[in-house]
Short mmCIF file of C-alpha atoms and ligand atoms in Angstrom, two decimals:
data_model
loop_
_atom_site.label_atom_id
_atom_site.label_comp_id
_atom_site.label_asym_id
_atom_site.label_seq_id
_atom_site.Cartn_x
_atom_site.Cartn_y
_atom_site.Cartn_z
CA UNK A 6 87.19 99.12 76.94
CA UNK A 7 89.19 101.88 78.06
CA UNK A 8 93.51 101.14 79.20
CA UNK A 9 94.26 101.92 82.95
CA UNK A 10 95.71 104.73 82.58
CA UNK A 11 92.98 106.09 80.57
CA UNK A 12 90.74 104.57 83.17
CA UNK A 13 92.70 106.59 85.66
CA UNK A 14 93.02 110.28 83.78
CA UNK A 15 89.06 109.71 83.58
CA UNK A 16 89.30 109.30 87.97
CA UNK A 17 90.96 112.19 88.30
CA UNK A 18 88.80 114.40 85.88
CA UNK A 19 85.87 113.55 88.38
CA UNK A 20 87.84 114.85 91.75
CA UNK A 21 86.77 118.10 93.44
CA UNK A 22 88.82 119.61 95.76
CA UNK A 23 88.16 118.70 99.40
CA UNK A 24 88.06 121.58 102.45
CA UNK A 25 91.71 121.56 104.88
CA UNK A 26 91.00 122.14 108.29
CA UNK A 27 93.78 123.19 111.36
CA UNK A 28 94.96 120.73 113.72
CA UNK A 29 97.31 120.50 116.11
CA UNK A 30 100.98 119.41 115.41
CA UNK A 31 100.72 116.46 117.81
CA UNK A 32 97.72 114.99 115.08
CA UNK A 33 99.75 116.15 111.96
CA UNK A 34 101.72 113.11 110.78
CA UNK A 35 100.64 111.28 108.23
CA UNK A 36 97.98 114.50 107.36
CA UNK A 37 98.72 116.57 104.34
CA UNK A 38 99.37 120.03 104.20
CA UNK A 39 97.00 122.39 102.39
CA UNK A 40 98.72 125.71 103.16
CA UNK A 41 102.47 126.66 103.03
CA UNK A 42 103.99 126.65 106.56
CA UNK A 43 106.10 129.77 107.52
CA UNK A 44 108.72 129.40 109.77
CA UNK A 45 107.98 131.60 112.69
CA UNK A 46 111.35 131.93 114.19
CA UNK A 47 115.48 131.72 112.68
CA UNK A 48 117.12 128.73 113.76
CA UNK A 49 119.17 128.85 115.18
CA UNK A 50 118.47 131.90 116.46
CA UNK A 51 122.20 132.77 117.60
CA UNK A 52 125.61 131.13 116.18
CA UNK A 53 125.86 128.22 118.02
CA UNK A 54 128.49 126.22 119.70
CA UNK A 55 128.18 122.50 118.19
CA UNK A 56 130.24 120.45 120.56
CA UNK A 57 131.79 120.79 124.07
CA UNK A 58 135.27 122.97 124.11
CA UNK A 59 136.33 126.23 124.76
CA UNK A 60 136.03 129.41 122.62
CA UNK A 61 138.59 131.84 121.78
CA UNK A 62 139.08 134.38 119.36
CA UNK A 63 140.13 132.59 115.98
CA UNK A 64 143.10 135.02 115.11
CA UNK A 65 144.92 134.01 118.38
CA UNK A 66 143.73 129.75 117.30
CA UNK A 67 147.69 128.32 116.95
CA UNK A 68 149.01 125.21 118.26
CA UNK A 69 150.26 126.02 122.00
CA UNK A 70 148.67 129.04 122.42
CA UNK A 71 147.39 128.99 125.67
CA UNK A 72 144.10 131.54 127.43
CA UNK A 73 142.56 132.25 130.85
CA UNK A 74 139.01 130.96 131.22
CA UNK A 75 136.88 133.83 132.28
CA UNK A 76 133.34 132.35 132.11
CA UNK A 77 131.16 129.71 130.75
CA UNK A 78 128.54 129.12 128.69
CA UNK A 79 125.64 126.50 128.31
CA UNK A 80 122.57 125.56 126.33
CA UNK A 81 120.38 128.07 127.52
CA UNK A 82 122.91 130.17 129.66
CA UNK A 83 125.03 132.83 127.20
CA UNK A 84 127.73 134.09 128.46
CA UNK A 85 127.04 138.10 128.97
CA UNK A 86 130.34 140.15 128.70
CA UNK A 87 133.79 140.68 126.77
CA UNK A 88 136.48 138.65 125.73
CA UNK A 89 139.27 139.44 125.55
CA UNK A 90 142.21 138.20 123.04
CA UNK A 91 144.02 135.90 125.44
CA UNK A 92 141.03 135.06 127.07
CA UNK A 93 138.73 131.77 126.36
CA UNK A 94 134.99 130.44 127.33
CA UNK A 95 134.36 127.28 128.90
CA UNK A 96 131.33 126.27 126.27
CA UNK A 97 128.89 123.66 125.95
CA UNK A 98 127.07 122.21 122.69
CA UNK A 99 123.90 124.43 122.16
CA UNK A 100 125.14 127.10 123.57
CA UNK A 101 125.39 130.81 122.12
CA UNK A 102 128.81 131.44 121.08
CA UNK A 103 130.05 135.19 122.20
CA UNK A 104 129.88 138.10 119.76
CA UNK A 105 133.15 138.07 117.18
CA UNK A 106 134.99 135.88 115.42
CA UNK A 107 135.20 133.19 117.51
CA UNK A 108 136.68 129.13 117.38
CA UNK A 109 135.30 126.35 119.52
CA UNK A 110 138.15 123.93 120.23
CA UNK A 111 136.65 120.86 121.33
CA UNK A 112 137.84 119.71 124.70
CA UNK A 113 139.77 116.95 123.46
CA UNK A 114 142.32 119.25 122.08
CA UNK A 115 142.81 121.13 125.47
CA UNK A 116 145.21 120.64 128.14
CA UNK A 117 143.52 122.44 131.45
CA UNK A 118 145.05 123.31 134.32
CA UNK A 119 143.08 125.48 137.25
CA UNK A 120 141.70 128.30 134.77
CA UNK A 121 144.51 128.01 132.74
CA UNK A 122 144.29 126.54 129.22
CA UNK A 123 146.87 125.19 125.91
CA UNK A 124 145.75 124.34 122.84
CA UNK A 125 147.53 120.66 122.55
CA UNK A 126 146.50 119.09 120.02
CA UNK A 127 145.56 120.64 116.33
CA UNK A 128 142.38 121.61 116.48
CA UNK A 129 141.62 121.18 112.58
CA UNK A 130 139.92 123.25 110.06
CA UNK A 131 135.78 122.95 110.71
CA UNK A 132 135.17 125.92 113.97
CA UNK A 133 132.65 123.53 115.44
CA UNK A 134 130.08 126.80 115.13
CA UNK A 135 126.44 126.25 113.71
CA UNK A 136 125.72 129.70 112.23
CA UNK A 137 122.46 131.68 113.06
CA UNK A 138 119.76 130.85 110.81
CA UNK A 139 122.28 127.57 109.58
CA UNK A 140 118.80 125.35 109.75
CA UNK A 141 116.16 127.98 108.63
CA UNK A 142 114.95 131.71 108.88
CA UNK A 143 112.14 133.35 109.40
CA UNK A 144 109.76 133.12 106.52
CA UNK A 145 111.08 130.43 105.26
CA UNK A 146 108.43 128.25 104.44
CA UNK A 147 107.52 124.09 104.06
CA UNK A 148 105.56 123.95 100.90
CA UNK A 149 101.98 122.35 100.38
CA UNK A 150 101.02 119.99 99.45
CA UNK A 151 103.01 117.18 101.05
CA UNK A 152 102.23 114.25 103.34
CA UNK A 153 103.96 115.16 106.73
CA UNK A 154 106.47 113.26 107.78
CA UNK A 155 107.39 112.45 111.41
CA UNK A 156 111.07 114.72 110.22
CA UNK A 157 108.25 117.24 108.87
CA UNK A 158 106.66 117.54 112.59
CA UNK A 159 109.71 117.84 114.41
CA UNK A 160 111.08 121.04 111.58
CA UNK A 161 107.35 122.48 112.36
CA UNK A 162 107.60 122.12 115.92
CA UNK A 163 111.38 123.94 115.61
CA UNK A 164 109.98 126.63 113.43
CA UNK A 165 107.55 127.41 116.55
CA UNK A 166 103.99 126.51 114.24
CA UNK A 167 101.61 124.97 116.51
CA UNK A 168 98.93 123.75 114.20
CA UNK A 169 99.22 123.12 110.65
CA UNK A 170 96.39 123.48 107.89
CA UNK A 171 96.07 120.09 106.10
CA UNK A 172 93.66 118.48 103.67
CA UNK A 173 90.20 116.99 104.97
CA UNK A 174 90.38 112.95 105.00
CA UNK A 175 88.19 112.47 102.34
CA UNK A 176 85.55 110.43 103.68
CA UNK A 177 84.75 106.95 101.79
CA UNK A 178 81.77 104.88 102.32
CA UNK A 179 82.30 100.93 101.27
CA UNK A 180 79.02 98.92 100.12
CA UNK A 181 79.88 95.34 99.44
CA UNK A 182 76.90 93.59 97.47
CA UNK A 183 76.20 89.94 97.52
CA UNK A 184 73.67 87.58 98.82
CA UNK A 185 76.30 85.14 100.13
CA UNK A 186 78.33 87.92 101.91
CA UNK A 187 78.53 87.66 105.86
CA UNK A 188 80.48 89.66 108.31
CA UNK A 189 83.53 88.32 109.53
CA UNK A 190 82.85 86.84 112.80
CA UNK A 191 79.52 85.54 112.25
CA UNK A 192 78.33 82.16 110.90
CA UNK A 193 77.60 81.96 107.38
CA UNK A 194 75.30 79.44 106.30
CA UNK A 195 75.95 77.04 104.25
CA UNK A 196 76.08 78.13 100.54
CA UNK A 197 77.81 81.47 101.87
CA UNK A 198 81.45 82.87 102.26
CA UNK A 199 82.70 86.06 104.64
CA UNK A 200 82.98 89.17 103.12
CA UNK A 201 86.52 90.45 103.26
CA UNK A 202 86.91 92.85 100.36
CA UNK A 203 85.41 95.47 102.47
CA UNK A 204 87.90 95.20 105.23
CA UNK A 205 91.05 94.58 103.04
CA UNK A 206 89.93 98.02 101.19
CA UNK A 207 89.22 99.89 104.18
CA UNK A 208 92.75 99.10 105.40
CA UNK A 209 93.99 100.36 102.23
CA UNK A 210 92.01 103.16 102.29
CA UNK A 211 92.41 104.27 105.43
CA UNK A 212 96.18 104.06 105.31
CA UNK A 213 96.44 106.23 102.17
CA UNK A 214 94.55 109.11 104.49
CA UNK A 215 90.76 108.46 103.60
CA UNK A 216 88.11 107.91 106.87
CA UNK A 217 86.23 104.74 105.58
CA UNK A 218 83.24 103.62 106.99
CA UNK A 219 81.72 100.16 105.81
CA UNK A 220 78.15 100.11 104.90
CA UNK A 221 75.69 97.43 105.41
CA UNK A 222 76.23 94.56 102.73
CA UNK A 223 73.23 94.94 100.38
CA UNK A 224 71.64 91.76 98.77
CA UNK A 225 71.48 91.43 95.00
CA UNK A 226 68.16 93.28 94.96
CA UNK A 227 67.55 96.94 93.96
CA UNK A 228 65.88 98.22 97.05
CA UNK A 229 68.97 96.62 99.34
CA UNK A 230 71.84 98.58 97.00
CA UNK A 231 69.39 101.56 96.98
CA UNK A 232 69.35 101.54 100.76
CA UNK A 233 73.27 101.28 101.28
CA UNK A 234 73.62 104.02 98.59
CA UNK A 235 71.56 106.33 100.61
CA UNK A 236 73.08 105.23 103.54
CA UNK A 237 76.62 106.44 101.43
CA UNK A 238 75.17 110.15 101.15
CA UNK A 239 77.48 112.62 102.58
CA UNK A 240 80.72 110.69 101.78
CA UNK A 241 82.89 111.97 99.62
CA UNK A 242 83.36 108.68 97.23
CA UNK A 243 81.06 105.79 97.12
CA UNK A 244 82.94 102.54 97.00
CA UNK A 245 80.59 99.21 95.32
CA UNK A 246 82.19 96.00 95.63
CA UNK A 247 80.71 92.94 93.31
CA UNK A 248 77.76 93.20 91.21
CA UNK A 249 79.60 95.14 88.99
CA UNK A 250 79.56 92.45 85.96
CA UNK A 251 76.57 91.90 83.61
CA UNK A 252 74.94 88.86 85.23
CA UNK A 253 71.62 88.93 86.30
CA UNK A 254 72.02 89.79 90.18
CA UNK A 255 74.88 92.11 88.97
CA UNK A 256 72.73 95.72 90.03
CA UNK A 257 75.34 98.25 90.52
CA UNK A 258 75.05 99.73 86.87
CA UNK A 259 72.02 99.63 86.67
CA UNK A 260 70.69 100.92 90.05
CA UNK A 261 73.46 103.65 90.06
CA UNK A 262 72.30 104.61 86.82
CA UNK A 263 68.76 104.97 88.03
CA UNK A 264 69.99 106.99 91.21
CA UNK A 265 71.32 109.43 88.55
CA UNK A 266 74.97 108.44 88.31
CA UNK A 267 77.04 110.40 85.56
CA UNK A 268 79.00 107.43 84.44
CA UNK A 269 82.61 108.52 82.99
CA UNK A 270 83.88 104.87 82.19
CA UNK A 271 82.68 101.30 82.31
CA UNK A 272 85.24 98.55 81.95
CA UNK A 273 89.12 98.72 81.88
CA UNK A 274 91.38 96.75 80.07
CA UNK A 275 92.89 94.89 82.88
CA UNK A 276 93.64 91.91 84.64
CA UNK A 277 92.38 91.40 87.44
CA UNK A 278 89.96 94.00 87.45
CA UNK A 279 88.24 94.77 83.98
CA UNK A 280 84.50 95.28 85.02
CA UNK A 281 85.60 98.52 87.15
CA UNK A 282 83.42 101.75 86.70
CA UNK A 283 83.18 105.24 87.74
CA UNK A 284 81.27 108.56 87.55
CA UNK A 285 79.61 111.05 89.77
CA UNK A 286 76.80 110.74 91.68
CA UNK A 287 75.16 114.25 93.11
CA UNK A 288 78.22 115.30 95.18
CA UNK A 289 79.65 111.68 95.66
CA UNK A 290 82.77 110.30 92.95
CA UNK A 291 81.59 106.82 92.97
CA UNK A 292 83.80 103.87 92.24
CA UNK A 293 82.18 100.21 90.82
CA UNK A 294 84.93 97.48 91.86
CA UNK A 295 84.51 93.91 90.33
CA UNK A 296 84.23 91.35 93.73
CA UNK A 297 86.64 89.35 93.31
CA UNK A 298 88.77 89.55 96.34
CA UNK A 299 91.99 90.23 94.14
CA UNK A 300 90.56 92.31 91.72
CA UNK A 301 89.09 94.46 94.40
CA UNK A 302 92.74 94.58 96.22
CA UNK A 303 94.42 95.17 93.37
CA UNK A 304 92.04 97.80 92.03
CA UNK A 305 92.66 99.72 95.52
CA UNK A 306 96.39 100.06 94.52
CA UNK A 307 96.23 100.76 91.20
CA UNK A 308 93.38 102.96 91.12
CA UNK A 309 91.69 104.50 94.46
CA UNK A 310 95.44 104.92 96.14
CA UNK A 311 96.71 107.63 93.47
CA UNK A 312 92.74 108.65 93.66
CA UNK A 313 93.02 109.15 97.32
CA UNK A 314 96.13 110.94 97.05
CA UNK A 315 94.36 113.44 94.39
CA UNK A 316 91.67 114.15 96.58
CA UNK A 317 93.67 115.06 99.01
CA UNK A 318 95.66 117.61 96.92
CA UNK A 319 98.48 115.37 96.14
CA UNK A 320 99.63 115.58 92.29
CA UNK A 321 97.57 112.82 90.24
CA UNK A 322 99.82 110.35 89.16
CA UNK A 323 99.72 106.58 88.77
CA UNK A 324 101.40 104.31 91.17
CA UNK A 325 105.07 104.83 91.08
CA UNK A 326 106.63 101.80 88.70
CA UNK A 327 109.63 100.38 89.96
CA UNK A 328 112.45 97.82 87.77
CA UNK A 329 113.81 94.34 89.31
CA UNK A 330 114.83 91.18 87.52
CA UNK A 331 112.50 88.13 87.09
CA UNK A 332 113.81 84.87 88.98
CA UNK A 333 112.15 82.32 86.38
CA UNK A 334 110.83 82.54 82.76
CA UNK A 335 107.12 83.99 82.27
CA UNK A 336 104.61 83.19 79.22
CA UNK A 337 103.21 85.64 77.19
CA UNK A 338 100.89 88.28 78.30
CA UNK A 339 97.32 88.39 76.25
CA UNK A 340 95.08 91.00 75.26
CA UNK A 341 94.65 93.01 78.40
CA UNK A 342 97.21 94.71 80.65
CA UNK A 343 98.28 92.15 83.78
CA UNK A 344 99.15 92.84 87.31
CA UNK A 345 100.64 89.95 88.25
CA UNK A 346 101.67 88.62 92.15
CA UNK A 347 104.65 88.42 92.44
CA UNK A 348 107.57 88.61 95.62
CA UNK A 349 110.35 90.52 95.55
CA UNK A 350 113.27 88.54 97.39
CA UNK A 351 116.92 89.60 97.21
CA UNK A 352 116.28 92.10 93.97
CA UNK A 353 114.34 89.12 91.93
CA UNK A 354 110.77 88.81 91.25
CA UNK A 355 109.49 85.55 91.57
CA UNK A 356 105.74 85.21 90.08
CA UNK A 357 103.33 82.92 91.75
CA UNK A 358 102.44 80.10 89.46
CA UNK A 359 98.75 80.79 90.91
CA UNK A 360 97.37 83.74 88.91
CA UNK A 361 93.61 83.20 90.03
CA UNK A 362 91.65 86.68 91.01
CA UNK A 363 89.97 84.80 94.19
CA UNK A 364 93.10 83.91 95.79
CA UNK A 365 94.21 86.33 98.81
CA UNK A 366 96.76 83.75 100.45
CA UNK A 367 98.42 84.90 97.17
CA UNK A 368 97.81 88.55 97.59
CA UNK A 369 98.82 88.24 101.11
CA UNK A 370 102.41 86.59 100.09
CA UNK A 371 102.80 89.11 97.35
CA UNK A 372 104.53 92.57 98.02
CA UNK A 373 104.82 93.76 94.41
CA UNK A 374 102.39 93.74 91.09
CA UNK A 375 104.18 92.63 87.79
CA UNK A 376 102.64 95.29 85.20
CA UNK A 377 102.81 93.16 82.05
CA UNK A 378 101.71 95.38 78.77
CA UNK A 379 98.96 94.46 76.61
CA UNK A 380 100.33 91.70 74.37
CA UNK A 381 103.91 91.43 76.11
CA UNK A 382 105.96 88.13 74.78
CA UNK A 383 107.13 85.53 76.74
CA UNK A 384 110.39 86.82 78.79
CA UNK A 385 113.37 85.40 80.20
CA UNK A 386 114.62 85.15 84.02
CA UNK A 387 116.80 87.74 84.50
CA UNK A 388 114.97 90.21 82.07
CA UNK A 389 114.06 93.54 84.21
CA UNK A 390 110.93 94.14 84.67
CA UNK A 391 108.20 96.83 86.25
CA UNK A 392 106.78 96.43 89.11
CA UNK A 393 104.91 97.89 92.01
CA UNK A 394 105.21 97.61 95.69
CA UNK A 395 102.27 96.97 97.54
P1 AMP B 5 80.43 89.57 91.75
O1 AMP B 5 81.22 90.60 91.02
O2 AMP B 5 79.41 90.14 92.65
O3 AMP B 5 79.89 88.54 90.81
O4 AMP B 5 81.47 88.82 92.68
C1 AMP B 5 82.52 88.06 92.15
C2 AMP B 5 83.06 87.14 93.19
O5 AMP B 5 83.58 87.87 94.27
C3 AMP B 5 82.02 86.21 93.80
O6 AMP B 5 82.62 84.95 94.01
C4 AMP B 5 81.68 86.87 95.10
O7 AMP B 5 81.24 85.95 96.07
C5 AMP B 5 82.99 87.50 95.49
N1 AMP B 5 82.78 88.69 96.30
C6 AMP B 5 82.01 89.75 95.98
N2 AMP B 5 82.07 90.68 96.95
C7 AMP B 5 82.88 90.20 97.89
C8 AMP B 5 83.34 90.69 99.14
N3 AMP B 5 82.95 91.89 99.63
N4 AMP B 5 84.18 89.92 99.87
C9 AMP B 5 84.57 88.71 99.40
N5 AMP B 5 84.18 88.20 98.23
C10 AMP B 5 83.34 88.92 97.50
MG1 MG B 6 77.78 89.46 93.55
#
């Protein structure tokens, strides 16, 4: 048995690069991008006046000092033509300040009378002036990869790029296997349960950028999981749920290994989770997850998220581990390593008492995974532990 992160070095040796493809900026959040984006434009593209006021020429800015207003200037409407020294523009935010060196004094510190204006109140240090190219210049660029944020669009939109090159959404075909599997909605008989690993995992999936698509569950019979496996080709991972142990309706090694799968690992040293396996098969990755509804969840996080995110050109790295405190006392950990539920609530862990791999109104409470090491004594409430958010 291999640890998890050897288990997930091993994942990432078996990803090939996916294709990017162009799409428009309105479909780019959430996508990520493949190819540095250059800033078309300088922004802003002239110095700037940042707040309502008047401008004057700074060597004549003094307390009292008072200017005719000769013109005016809004977002989108410079004012064309000299000024003089004693002379001052009626300016709005946004718009192009005049050629010089010039001083917007915001209107609060100006008395006004007809055209006339005094400088009343001091009108401080900062010129209320956003400098040309204060935001970005041309050729400046956003690098790839990253996932694009909804601040990302709006800075692509500003530097005048109307489709971005991102990564393909690495397609993902789920196959749960099990004779007692039904789809939600219908009626199960009466030795049978609803299949819900498939839909928890697609959700995960789908969220982390992957298109999932959910197979047909295949019985505990060769020909079945041979059928949903060719049903898989074309995907870019191959996603098994159950069957994955060594019983005798557990089929996935075995048939996989028939189809030809180049098996990289078999078993991780986890809990939940430890009959996981992986390899290539033709131009699929595929993925073995044990069927337990937790295992299979918690297997998502740990290993197809960061897998997901390498796929997609992201740097492979595990789940991001982060510290809190423990509210109560734990036991000892045992031979393998243990993601336990637990809920983070005002900056303390509290670990459910219920530690069972079956249990999703557990999962569903839980919003971070304990990572216990292999063989971790007992510890103490108010000991800090890792964690990670899910
Ligand atoms: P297996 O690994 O096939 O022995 O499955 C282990 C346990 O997980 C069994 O109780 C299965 O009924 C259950 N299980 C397997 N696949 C799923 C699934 N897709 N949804 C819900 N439960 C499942
Ligand atoms: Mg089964």
């Amino acid at each position: 048995m291999i640890s998890v992160e050897e288990a997930l070095a091993n994942l990432f040796a078996l990803v090939r690069p996916l294709d990017s493809e162009r799409v428009p900026l309105v479909e780019a959040a959430g996508r990520v991008l493949a190819e540095d984006a250059v800033a078309r434009r300088t922004q802003p593209p002239f110095a700037a006046a940042a707040m309502d006021g008047y401008a004057v020429h700074r060597d004549w800015l003094q307390l009292g000092a008072s200017f005719d207003v000769i013109g005016e200037a809004a977002a989108g409407q410079a004012f064309n033509g000299p000024v003089s020294k004693g002379e001052a523009i009626r300016i709005f935010t946004g718009a192009p300040v005049p050629d010089g060196d010039f001083f917007v004094v915001i209107q609060e510190d100006i008395d006004r009378s007809g055209d006339r204006i005094t400088i009343a109140r001091d009108p401080g240090k900062g010129d209320n002036i956003r400098p040309a190219g204060g935001d970005f210049q041309t050729g400046d660029m956003l690098r790839a990869p990253r996932v694009i944020s909804p601040a990302d669009v709006a800075l692509l939109a500003s530097m005048n790029i109307p489709t971005v090159t991102v990564a393909k959404r690495p397609d993902v075909a789920l196959i749960s296997t099990g004779n007692e599997l039904v789809m939600p909605g219908e009626t199960p008989g009466p030795d049978q349960i609803i299949a819900s690993n498939t839909f928890g995992l697609k959700a995960l999936l789908d969220r982390h950028g992957a298109l999932t698509k959910i197979l047909p569950i295949a019985r505990d019979d060769s020909d079945s999981l041979k059928t949903a496996f060719a049903l898989a080709e074309g995907a870019d991972l191959v996603v098994t749920i159950g069957g994955a142990s060594v019983g005798d309706h557990d089929l996935v090694a075995p048939v996989s290994a028939e189809l030809g799968m180049d098996r990289s690992f078999y078993k991780v040293k986890m809990r939940p989770g430890k009959p996981l396996m992986a390899g290539r098969l033709g131009d699929m990755m595929m993925v073995g997850l044990p069927g337990n509804p937790v295992s299979a969840m918690v297997c998502g996080e740990i290993f197809l998220q960061p897998l997901i995110r390498a796929m997609l050109g992201l740097p492979a790295e595990p789940r991001a581990r982060k510290q809190a405190v423990l509210a109560e006392e734990i036991a000892a950990n045992g031979p393998r390593e243990h993601y336990m539920r637990a809920r983070l609530d005002d900056g303390k862990l509290h670990v459910f008492d219920n530690q069972d791999s079956s249990i999703l109104t557990v999962l569903s409470q839980a919003n971070a995974l304990l990572v216990r090491p292999v063989s971790d004594p007992p510890k103490q409430a108010g000991t800090l532990m890792k964690y990670i958010e899910v």
